[in-house]
């Protein structure tokens, strides 16, 4: 996760004084990269996936499952194994990295996958190998599970060994989670603390509670509102300490009056929602970065052949981010409670939201420079367009600008959100040869402050280093990330990272989702397809994707005519009514099933991908295996297979110990995690919810 540098991190009180310096030199580093590689072409279409695992500790006697804080020992073994291969002059089969949570492991293939479709057949095998290596490195009673959000994170003694939260001190000051869960590398606790300090108080995460028959009667409630008892971390604090915690928890609410604070009765504390101003009734309240960055996901990074192709992929994949979030939904439980949402994204977004009250529009701008509508972990706000034809195509034959079909689909009307960007940085980028839309993209990212600055790396060589640039670039966690080649890796090309998908339980499923997105990108490029819709509709789709069972119950904005006048696709039997529409840019609301599998006036993504595969005349085995992966996506979209979120929710609701009170007990969580571990290690093509 992000840039891991060794050094002495600066406290926010000091670091904020260097923010403009880091921004200035980050832009200089970007311009040096641009001068070096803007016209680079014909890079191979390489790609790779990233899987994040949770290490669990099972206690069969007490029927308790906890996150294991010993995962760092497993990581050390895996890193030694990787380094041993390097020392022998070999390329390791897998690569392992630390994550925010000390109970997490991040793994990628040891080297990128190749550009042929036969290379796709190696994906599942490599995922299985990673799971095996990870599992073999664990201790007694430990297990490796691919779960988006551990159901009991923040509930009582949910970690092993147990460390109590410290709400009056430390980096996060959480009511529920100890700083001991944060990776000890200085970047992570500093990031946690500086987000809180820059914001002016603790982050506030509120996910709507799923109200079952007994939810209200089983909890401290007022009328029809869900409220909880205060957590044990607050029960033995004095009045001064409690007042400090309350004042630190008013970043989305008003500060209580002095009279209200003075009247606080320590011996008779009210419910959590009545005590903590930021804790909303009818919601699951969470208060630190670990709740978000402790989530796991499935990410894919593509290397494009040129900057133009990378921008084209960035735009088209932006449209698919909410679609794939809904389709991969796998997070229906937070802090031991069933939520009325299915996805993790908004939890992470709120967990790293460092915006001040002025930046969030709660106060008028006085000390802050910008009114910023979104968290730094959020959806894309701005299309890039393929841009000017910097490289004359990627084939051996140079393509004149007028004949390049990739630049004809973007229209300014698609960028219909008022983008907040630094005008001074924008002008500097323009004057140094970067075009309007790309200059606005980077000037938008650079409205953010750098959050972790190391004393030892303030002075850098802006030609050979990109650390100041990456400091800000890597802490803009959007659904899609546009990644310039770093100076430290001269053979690396322009890349695009697809970040919205939730992790699935089995390797077969994770391979299916990865391969589907790869084939979608190849189909888009091969057939010159056009999926542009207004960026505001993509934002609307992100909100829709979070809703419970959105994959079946909701409709998403989507383009009707995806071919475009420049498309090289031979329509044959998949022509649609939309081609003859008066408005070639027309869009409408469609179900996920209609988007993926098609309907009368829309071909569907899988039929388009199948047409692409047929055009390649693949060998029988490769074609059949790829169709098996596509079938998973097809049936998830149609509802024949449940989403992971729906399967988990049903597992809890159908459990004999569930009391219809929205509460996921220790025993239920134990059985759920045991089942997920069992499925994750099962042989064959296992699909959860089949």
XYZ file of C-alpha atoms in Angstrom:
690
model
C 0.000 0.000 0.000
C 1.572 3.213 -1.155
C 5.140 4.391 -0.937
C 7.149 2.687 1.836
C 10.212 4.799 2.658
C 12.531 4.495 5.626
C 13.110 7.678 7.586
C 11.841 10.001 10.278
C 8.241 11.053 9.578
C 7.237 14.584 10.465
C 4.309 15.294 12.760
C 1.515 17.147 11.017
C 2.306 20.365 12.886
C 5.702 20.359 11.115
C 4.792 18.526 7.906
C 2.129 21.033 6.865
C 4.822 23.678 6.590
C 6.499 21.644 3.825
C 3.293 20.865 1.880
C 3.849 23.501 -0.801
C 7.487 22.472 -1.159
C 6.507 18.840 -1.758
C 3.801 19.911 -4.224
C 6.210 22.155 -6.120
C 8.868 19.480 -6.467
C 6.291 16.782 -7.141
C 5.181 18.734 -10.215
C 8.798 19.232 -11.309
C 9.315 15.471 -11.026
C 6.147 14.840 -13.040
C 7.324 17.187 -15.798
C 10.682 15.422 -15.918
C 8.865 12.102 -16.318
C 6.685 13.634 -19.032
C 9.676 14.945 -20.962
C 11.278 11.524 -20.810
C 8.387 9.226 -21.762
C 5.443 11.192 -23.209
C 6.225 9.959 -26.732
C 7.122 6.428 -25.692
C 5.230 3.786 -27.693
C 4.884 0.047 -28.321
C 5.178 -1.080 -24.686
C 3.875 -4.612 -24.166
C 0.317 -5.053 -22.874
C 1.400 -6.570 -19.568
C -0.814 -6.768 -16.501
C -1.006 -8.110 -12.974
C -3.429 -8.604 -10.103
C -3.123 -7.831 -6.397
C -4.866 -9.862 -3.711
C -5.112 -8.885 -0.050
C -5.495 -11.644 2.535
C -6.592 -11.612 6.175
C -4.790 -13.889 8.638
C -7.163 -15.334 11.236
C -6.680 -17.210 14.512
C -9.265 -19.877 15.339
C -9.878 -21.063 18.899
C -11.917 -24.272 18.516
C -12.520 -24.590 22.267
C -14.165 -21.203 22.740
C -15.520 -21.062 19.173
C -13.886 -17.669 18.664
C -12.209 -16.328 15.565
C -9.923 -13.310 15.717
C -7.555 -11.492 13.386
C -4.004 -12.649 14.034
C -1.438 -10.001 14.893
C 1.297 -12.524 14.090
C 0.934 -12.127 10.323
C 4.206 -10.167 10.246
C 6.028 -13.410 11.059
C 4.428 -15.039 8.011
C 5.364 -12.024 5.890
C 9.009 -12.353 6.955
C 9.069 -16.005 5.815
C 7.453 -15.117 2.486
C 9.847 -12.218 1.861
C 12.828 -14.469 2.676
C 11.520 -17.015 0.184
C 11.223 -14.290 -2.449
C 14.717 -12.935 -1.755
C 16.184 -16.429 -1.930
C 14.904 -16.742 -5.497
C 16.404 -13.360 -6.412
C 19.755 -14.366 -4.911
C 19.774 -17.422 -7.168
C 19.151 -15.223 -10.206
C 15.592 -16.531 -10.517
C 12.294 -14.679 -10.826
C 10.095 -15.594 -7.837
C 6.683 -17.020 -8.593
C 4.977 -14.750 -6.073
C 5.691 -11.395 -4.431
C 4.567 -10.313 -0.954
C 4.176 -6.875 0.614
C 2.952 -5.468 3.957
C -0.450 -3.822 4.208
C -1.961 -1.256 6.575
C -3.256 -3.888 8.974
C -0.633 -6.043 10.688
C -3.130 -8.914 10.263
C -3.055 -8.553 6.452
C -0.844 -9.814 3.621
C -0.673 -8.469 0.077
C 0.402 -10.723 -2.787
C 0.993 -10.325 -6.517
C 2.458 -12.624 -9.162
C 6.261 -12.542 -9.109
C 6.301 -10.982 -12.568
C 3.568 -9.525 -14.792
C 1.386 -11.751 -16.927
C 2.090 -11.657 -20.655
C -0.070 -10.138 -23.374
C -1.414 -13.348 -24.962
C -4.726 -14.891 -24.011
C -2.960 -18.152 -23.174
C -1.282 -16.234 -20.363
C -4.725 -15.834 -18.798
C -4.748 -19.555 -18.093
C -1.923 -19.013 -15.566
C -3.868 -16.560 -13.399
C -5.836 -19.007 -11.270
C -2.819 -21.284 -10.852
C -0.734 -18.388 -9.553
C -3.502 -17.338 -7.178
C -3.670 -20.886 -5.829
C 0.103 -20.885 -5.412
C -0.032 -17.615 -3.473
C -2.688 -19.015 -1.180
C -0.610 -22.172 -0.619
C 2.583 -20.214 0.130
C 0.682 -17.915 2.459
C -1.006 -20.792 4.246
C 2.264 -22.714 4.634
C 3.859 -19.730 6.376
C 1.255 -19.523 9.166
C 1.380 -20.702 12.741
C -0.818 -23.096 14.694
C -4.587 -22.449 14.502
C -4.018 -19.714 11.916
C -5.742 -19.474 8.548
C -5.532 -17.382 5.377
C -8.892 -16.062 4.168
C -9.910 -13.724 1.367
C -12.628 -11.718 3.095
C -13.300 -8.068 2.270
C -14.013 -6.993 5.854
C -13.493 -9.193 8.897
C -16.992 -9.286 10.468
C -15.877 -8.701 14.080
C -13.303 -5.958 13.451
C -13.635 -3.592 16.420
C -15.778 -5.940 18.550
C -14.437 -6.646 22.070
C -11.392 -8.997 21.975
C -11.420 -9.414 18.191
C -7.613 -9.671 17.808
C -5.074 -12.280 18.930
C -3.175 -11.491 21.021
C -5.598 -8.950 22.434
C -4.710 -5.292 22.871
C -7.361 -2.903 24.215
C -8.125 0.358 22.385
C -6.683 3.596 23.746
C -9.296 6.271 23.035
C -7.347 8.953 24.906
C -4.044 8.570 23.056
C -2.092 7.116 20.142
C -2.400 7.592 16.391
C -6.076 6.737 15.911
C -7.588 7.302 19.394
C -10.284 4.805 18.467
C -12.997 3.606 20.837
C -12.822 0.141 19.264
C -9.379 -0.631 17.799
C -5.884 -0.551 19.273
C -3.000 1.024 17.368
C -1.328 -2.385 17.737
C -3.325 -3.460 14.667
C -1.535 -0.875 12.525
C 1.530 -2.027 10.601
C 4.532 -0.771 12.611
C 6.278 0.723 9.541
C 6.364 4.441 10.375
C 4.315 5.352 7.308
C 1.134 3.752 8.612
C 0.760 5.193 12.149
C 1.930 8.575 10.812
C -0.662 8.457 8.033
C -3.333 7.598 10.611
C -2.360 10.379 12.999
C -1.844 13.054 10.335
C -5.229 12.383 8.721
C -6.864 12.883 12.118
C -4.850 16.006 12.909
C -5.337 17.613 9.511
C -9.082 16.922 9.636
C -9.347 18.499 13.077
C -10.697 15.377 14.786
C -11.374 11.702 14.313
C -12.785 10.340 11.076
C -16.493 9.503 11.189
C -17.776 6.387 9.421
C -21.509 5.633 9.582
C -22.992 2.702 7.660
C -26.789 2.148 7.816
C -27.844 -0.756 10.009
C -29.840 -3.633 8.536
C -33.025 -3.656 10.625
C -34.295 -7.148 11.283
C -37.323 -8.179 13.361
C -35.587 -7.844 16.753
C -32.951 -5.213 15.959
C -34.625 -2.405 17.876
C -35.815 -4.418 20.864
C -32.369 -5.986 21.351
C -30.478 -2.702 21.571
C -30.649 0.587 23.430
C -33.202 2.359 21.279
C -35.318 5.456 21.280
C -38.578 4.793 19.529
C -37.736 3.410 16.097
C -34.039 4.390 16.141
C -31.178 1.918 16.524
C -28.703 2.879 19.259
C -25.955 0.932 21.042
C -24.548 0.736 24.555
C -21.268 2.563 24.993
C -18.164 0.414 24.284
C -16.167 -0.982 27.192
C -13.247 1.386 26.379
C -15.286 4.315 27.752
C -16.597 2.738 30.938
C -13.755 3.582 33.311
C -12.768 7.021 32.067
C -13.089 10.210 34.072
C -15.183 13.206 33.029
C -12.261 15.170 31.592
C -11.219 12.245 29.409
C -14.782 11.703 28.165
C -15.193 15.368 27.291
C -11.936 15.233 25.306
C -13.192 12.215 23.363
C -16.525 13.897 22.646
C -14.775 17.045 21.372
C -12.539 14.920 19.143
C -15.672 13.288 17.639
C -17.496 16.302 16.210
C -16.127 16.465 12.674
C -19.535 15.964 11.016
C -21.603 17.491 13.804
C -21.761 20.529 16.066
C -19.713 20.789 19.229
C -21.869 20.255 22.335
C -22.286 23.369 24.446
C -20.220 23.867 27.577
C -23.376 23.406 29.605
C -24.082 20.038 27.945
C -20.530 18.849 28.559
C -20.568 19.938 32.202
C -23.821 18.091 32.813
C -22.311 14.769 31.677
C -22.984 12.054 34.274
C -20.061 9.632 34.219
C -21.962 7.080 36.323
C -24.965 7.001 33.972
C -23.674 7.383 30.440
C -26.229 7.374 27.612
C -26.088 5.259 24.468
C -23.137 5.497 22.083
C -25.214 7.535 19.615
C -26.319 9.945 22.354
C -22.815 10.359 23.774
C -20.665 10.653 20.618
C -21.906 13.474 18.345
C -20.537 11.878 15.148
C -22.283 8.527 15.826
C -25.583 8.607 13.941
C -28.712 6.722 15.038
C -29.679 3.785 12.813
C -26.038 3.460 11.756
C -22.974 1.352 12.542
C -20.417 3.837 13.822
C -16.684 3.405 13.198
C -13.997 5.921 14.052
C -10.562 5.165 12.625
C -8.557 4.401 9.521
C -8.213 0.698 10.364
C -11.905 0.081 9.638
C -11.327 1.166 6.039
C -7.743 0.287 5.273
C -8.293 -2.995 7.096
C -10.543 -4.025 4.188
C -9.245 -6.308 1.434
C -9.828 -5.989 -2.290
C -8.888 -7.301 -5.717
C -6.972 -4.816 -7.885
C -5.686 -5.084 -11.431
C -2.990 -2.986 -13.100
C -2.580 -2.778 -16.875
C 0.429 -1.522 -18.779
C -0.664 0.237 -21.966
C 1.349 0.586 -25.140
C 1.438 4.405 -24.851
C 0.157 7.352 -22.831
C -2.749 7.739 -25.262
C -3.875 4.148 -24.849
C -3.518 4.403 -21.051
C -5.771 7.472 -21.043
C -8.297 5.696 -23.209
C -8.375 2.711 -20.847
C -8.616 5.036 -17.844
C -11.740 6.695 -19.221
C -13.512 3.542 -20.335
C -12.726 1.641 -17.115
C -13.964 4.580 -15.038
C -17.471 3.776 -16.292
C -17.114 0.135 -15.187
C -15.829 0.809 -11.665
C -19.302 0.997 -10.036
C -20.622 -1.858 -12.181
C -17.866 -4.180 -10.985
C -18.225 -2.925 -7.404
C -21.867 -4.028 -7.411
C -21.118 -7.319 -9.142
C -18.291 -8.202 -6.736
C -20.081 -6.948 -3.577
C -18.700 -8.782 -0.538
C -18.988 -6.598 2.585
C -22.374 -6.809 4.371
C -21.025 -6.852 7.958
C -19.177 -4.167 9.916
C -18.252 -4.190 13.596
C -20.298 -7.320 14.247
C -23.525 -5.937 12.761
C -25.350 -6.586 9.513
C -25.325 -3.418 7.433
C -27.912 -2.245 4.935
C -25.152 -1.957 2.329
C -23.129 -4.606 0.516
C -19.806 -2.877 -0.212
C -16.697 -1.532 1.505
C -15.931 1.544 -0.637
C -17.714 4.229 1.405
C -16.187 2.851 4.607
C -12.671 3.314 3.245
C -13.571 6.690 1.767
C -14.659 8.004 5.163
C -11.777 6.333 7.005
C -9.124 8.448 5.234
C -11.135 11.637 4.751
C -8.678 14.299 5.903
C -10.714 17.290 4.680
C -11.277 20.107 7.140
C -14.770 21.385 7.894
C -14.090 24.307 5.566
C -13.059 21.977 2.733
C -16.217 19.925 3.271
C -18.370 23.054 3.023
C -19.507 23.106 6.639
C -17.788 26.458 7.231
C -16.830 29.291 4.875
C -13.277 29.209 3.515
C -10.857 31.109 5.725
C -7.891 28.865 6.519
C -8.354 26.327 3.695
C -7.793 27.056 -0.008
C -10.392 24.829 -1.666
C -13.919 23.550 -1.182
C -13.400 19.843 -1.926
C -16.530 17.746 -2.645
C -14.966 14.299 -2.144
C -12.649 12.376 0.132
C -9.213 11.600 -1.256
C -10.457 7.988 -1.497
C -13.391 8.289 -3.874
C -14.647 7.960 -7.427
C -13.005 9.545 -10.476
C -14.211 13.113 -11.087
C -12.692 13.815 -14.489
C -12.190 11.971 -17.771
C -8.767 12.330 -19.433
C -9.722 11.625 -23.075
C -7.076 9.932 -25.236
C -5.572 13.413 -25.653
C -3.423 14.736 -28.485
C -1.783 12.021 -30.566
C 1.602 12.148 -28.837
C 2.884 8.833 -30.178
C 1.211 8.157 -33.574
C -0.353 4.904 -32.426
C 1.149 1.688 -31.136
C 1.471 -0.389 -34.289
C 4.563 -0.564 -36.469
C 2.844 1.754 -38.926
C 2.518 5.337 -37.683
C -1.120 6.462 -37.520
C -1.803 10.084 -38.444
C -3.840 11.977 -35.868
C -6.836 12.360 -38.191
C -7.068 8.577 -38.661
C -6.781 7.585 -35.010
C -10.251 6.368 -33.929
C -9.428 6.490 -30.217
C -9.644 10.282 -30.008
C -13.097 10.745 -31.501
C -15.346 9.527 -28.694
C -14.592 11.950 -25.892
C -16.736 15.093 -25.696
C -16.439 17.920 -23.189
C -20.051 17.427 -22.128
C -19.070 14.144 -20.447
C -16.994 16.040 -17.866
C -20.105 17.592 -16.320
C -18.796 17.900 -12.738
C -17.137 21.186 -11.760
C -13.596 20.004 -11.154
C -11.670 21.566 -8.285
C -8.033 22.029 -9.282
C -5.025 24.185 -8.486
C -4.990 26.897 -11.177
C -1.308 27.713 -10.677
C -0.223 24.090 -11.072
C -2.527 23.738 -14.068
C -0.898 26.701 -15.820
C 2.590 25.358 -15.100
C 1.705 21.998 -16.632
C 0.124 23.661 -19.666
C 3.154 25.870 -20.258
C 5.385 22.779 -20.178
C 3.561 20.889 -22.909
C 0.904 18.874 -21.068
C -2.542 19.200 -22.631
C -5.609 20.705 -20.952
C -7.379 17.579 -19.654
C -4.275 15.831 -18.347
C -3.053 19.064 -16.754
C -6.391 19.413 -14.960
C -6.172 15.800 -13.795
C -2.856 16.301 -12.034
C -3.770 19.797 -10.812
C -6.866 18.197 -9.257
C -4.814 15.525 -7.466
C -2.454 18.191 -6.167
C -5.108 20.130 -4.258
C -4.382 17.531 -1.554
C -1.663 17.899 1.030
C 1.115 15.298 1.373
C 0.310 13.352 4.529
C 3.606 11.611 5.306
C 6.843 13.556 4.827
C 10.197 12.128 5.878
C 12.855 14.449 7.222
C 15.634 12.581 5.397
C 13.998 12.696 1.942
C 12.947 16.319 1.727
C 15.887 17.105 -0.558
C 15.716 14.978 -3.703
C 17.128 14.849 -7.211
C 14.010 15.728 -9.199
C 15.364 14.004 -12.299
C 16.091 10.593 -10.795
C 13.398 10.574 -8.072
C 9.603 10.753 -8.152
C 9.021 10.428 -4.384
C 7.464 13.873 -3.939
C 5.153 13.220 -6.890
C 4.200 9.773 -5.586
C 3.661 11.173 -2.093
C 0.534 12.914 -3.384
C -0.295 10.643 -6.334
C -0.313 7.473 -4.192
C -2.596 9.000 -1.523
C -5.270 9.909 -4.072
C -7.080 6.575 -3.887
C -9.630 6.817 -6.707
C -11.543 3.980 -8.359
C -9.084 4.164 -11.279
C -5.490 5.361 -10.973
C -3.436 6.758 -13.860
C 0.226 5.839 -13.268
C 3.175 7.440 -15.092
C 6.370 5.355 -15.422
C 8.697 6.021 -12.455
C 12.320 7.052 -13.153
C 13.509 4.133 -11.036
C 11.975 1.619 -13.500
C 13.069 2.601 -17.016
C 11.408 -0.443 -18.621
C 7.990 0.276 -17.120
C 5.305 1.914 -19.259
C 2.166 3.967 -18.656
C -0.224 2.035 -16.441
C -3.842 2.079 -15.309
C -4.985 0.536 -12.020
C -8.547 -0.778 -11.633
C -9.382 -0.508 -7.917
C -13.089 -0.898 -7.213
C -13.589 -4.679 -6.984
C -14.110 -6.530 -3.710
C -12.152 -9.685 -2.956
C -13.916 -12.997 -3.553
C -13.765 -16.119 -1.389
C -12.147 -18.521 -3.888
C -9.260 -18.312 -6.336
C -11.507 -19.449 -9.164
C -13.811 -16.483 -8.554
C -10.963 -13.987 -8.203
C -9.468 -15.309 -11.422
C -12.860 -15.010 -13.141
C -13.284 -11.355 -12.140
C -9.693 -10.531 -13.113
C -9.889 -12.270 -16.468
C -13.258 -10.683 -17.234
C -11.816 -7.185 -16.778
C -8.732 -8.061 -18.852
C -10.887 -9.417 -21.685
C -13.110 -6.356 -21.461
C -10.110 -4.064 -21.973
C -8.921 -6.127 -24.951
C -12.404 -6.037 -26.465
C -12.658 -2.264 -26.003
C -9.293 -1.707 -27.674
C -9.794 -4.231 -30.452
C -13.306 -3.112 -31.422
C -12.819 0.602 -30.583
C -15.865 0.567 -28.307
C -17.231 3.695 -26.650
C -18.755 3.590 -23.151
C -18.659 7.294 -22.270
C -21.523 8.657 -20.171
C -21.531 11.906 -18.149
C -19.154 11.564 -15.202
C -21.977 12.668 -12.882
C -23.851 9.495 -13.851
C -20.787 7.417 -12.930
C -20.891 9.080 -9.501
C -24.590 8.237 -9.242
C -23.775 4.627 -10.123
C -21.205 4.469 -7.300
C -23.903 5.396 -4.792
C -26.313 2.868 -6.310
C -23.696 0.086 -6.214
C -23.511 0.172 -2.406
C -27.181 -0.614 -1.884
C -28.145 -4.017 -0.602
C -28.590 -6.467 -3.488
C -27.952 -3.698 -6.031
C -26.828 -6.308 -8.537
C -30.435 -7.553 -8.753
C -32.613 -4.767 -7.379
C -31.130 -1.578 -8.887
C -30.546 0.012 -12.273
C -27.373 1.778 -13.392
C -26.810 4.522 -15.938
C -25.188 3.067 -19.057
C -24.571 4.013 -22.671
C -26.936 2.534 -25.276
C -24.770 2.750 -28.408
C -21.282 1.477 -27.608
C -20.067 1.030 -31.172
C -19.453 4.567 -32.382
C -18.783 5.651 -35.928
C -15.106 4.744 -35.586
C -15.674 1.240 -34.264
C -13.899 -1.544 -36.149
C -16.386 -4.063 -34.763
C -18.337 -6.093 -37.327
C -21.814 -5.984 -35.826
C -23.321 -9.049 -37.567
C -26.090 -10.322 -35.281
C -25.475 -8.003 -32.337
C -26.576 -4.738 -33.925
C -28.957 -2.755 -31.732
C -31.725 -0.230 -31.997
C -29.433 2.322 -30.341
C -27.332 2.596 -33.503
C -30.241 4.302 -35.236
C -31.044 6.605 -32.340
C -31.257 10.323 -33.007
C -28.810 10.827 -30.152
C -25.747 8.607 -30.548
C -24.710 9.523 -26.982
C -27.991 8.402 -25.443
C -27.826 6.546 -22.126
C -30.429 4.936 -19.915
C -30.753 2.951 -16.705
C -30.077 -0.777 -17.073
C -29.845 -3.677 -14.651
C -26.480 -5.345 -14.114
C -27.876 -8.386 -15.931
C -28.735 -6.248 -18.966
C -25.301 -4.596 -18.958
C -23.431 -7.894 -18.656
C -25.662 -10.284 -20.613
C -27.540 -7.931 -22.934
C -31.137 -7.223 -23.902
C -33.104 -6.444 -27.045
C -31.532 -3.035 -27.678
C -28.129 -3.608 -26.062
C -25.637 -6.401 -26.899
C -24.208 -6.983 -23.405
C -20.564 -7.083 -22.369
C -20.153 -10.852 -22.392
C -21.571 -11.258 -25.928
C -19.154 -8.520 -27.040
C -16.253 -10.314 -25.370
C -17.350 -13.617 -26.927
C -17.353 -11.979 -30.358
C -13.828 -10.753 -29.684
C -12.697 -14.253 -28.689
C -14.283 -15.762 -31.796
C -12.392 -13.294 -33.972
C -9.068 -14.602 -32.653
C -9.544 -18.261 -33.660
C -8.223 -19.520 -30.324
C -7.307 -23.136 -29.721
C -10.182 -25.156 -28.299
C -8.798 -25.583 -24.775
C -7.984 -21.894 -24.247
C -11.377 -20.840 -25.572
C -13.278 -23.297 -23.366
C -11.412 -22.328 -20.187
C -11.987 -18.608 -20.795
C -15.693 -19.238 -21.351
C -15.839 -21.006 -17.960
C -14.558 -17.855 -16.269
C -17.008 -15.683 -18.202
C -19.813 -17.985 -17.119
C -19.173 -17.024 -13.472
C -19.672 -13.353 -14.300
C -22.696 -14.120 -16.445
C -24.431 -16.018 -13.639
C -23.464 -13.548 -10.906
C -25.090 -10.834 -13.019
C -28.250 -12.841 -13.710
C -28.693 -13.847 -10.069
C -28.210 -17.554 -10.721
C -25.139 -17.263 -8.475
C -25.358 -15.045 -5.390
C -22.927 -12.234 -4.763
C -20.548 -12.915 -1.903
C -22.368 -10.244 0.129
C -25.731 -11.955 -0.333
C -24.222 -15.360 0.467
C -22.651 -14.013 3.695
C -25.863 -12.259 4.702
C -27.897 -15.408 4.098
C -25.363 -17.491 6.044
C -25.840 -15.246 9.073
C -29.633 -14.988 8.784
C -30.016 -18.755 8.331
C -27.648 -19.631 11.195
C -29.486 -21.403 14.052
C -27.933 -19.018 16.622
C -28.975 -15.827 14.827
C -31.566 -13.928 16.885
C -32.889 -11.658 14.109
C -31.243 -8.725 15.899
C -28.651 -7.779 13.210
C -25.911 -9.013 15.553
C -23.230 -11.412 14.272
C -22.171 -13.315 17.388
C -18.805 -14.958 18.057
C -20.189 -18.394 17.160
C -21.773 -17.202 13.907
C -18.592 -15.369 12.882
C -16.530 -18.464 13.729
C -18.683 -20.700 11.543
C -18.773 -18.142 8.718
C -14.994 -17.707 8.649
C -14.463 -21.486 8.910
C -16.729 -21.979 5.913
C -14.914 -19.276 3.933
C -11.553 -20.863 4.751
C -12.854 -24.262 3.682
C -14.185 -22.904 0.376
C -11.005 -20.938 -0.260
C -8.855 -24.055 -0.087
C -11.284 -26.433 -1.804
C -10.242 -28.098 -5.040
C -12.006 -27.437 -8.324
C -14.037 -24.547 -9.687
C -15.670 -23.400 -6.470
C -18.124 -20.495 -6.662
C -19.668 -19.071 -3.497
C -23.428 -18.720 -3.781
C -23.683 -21.263 -6.600
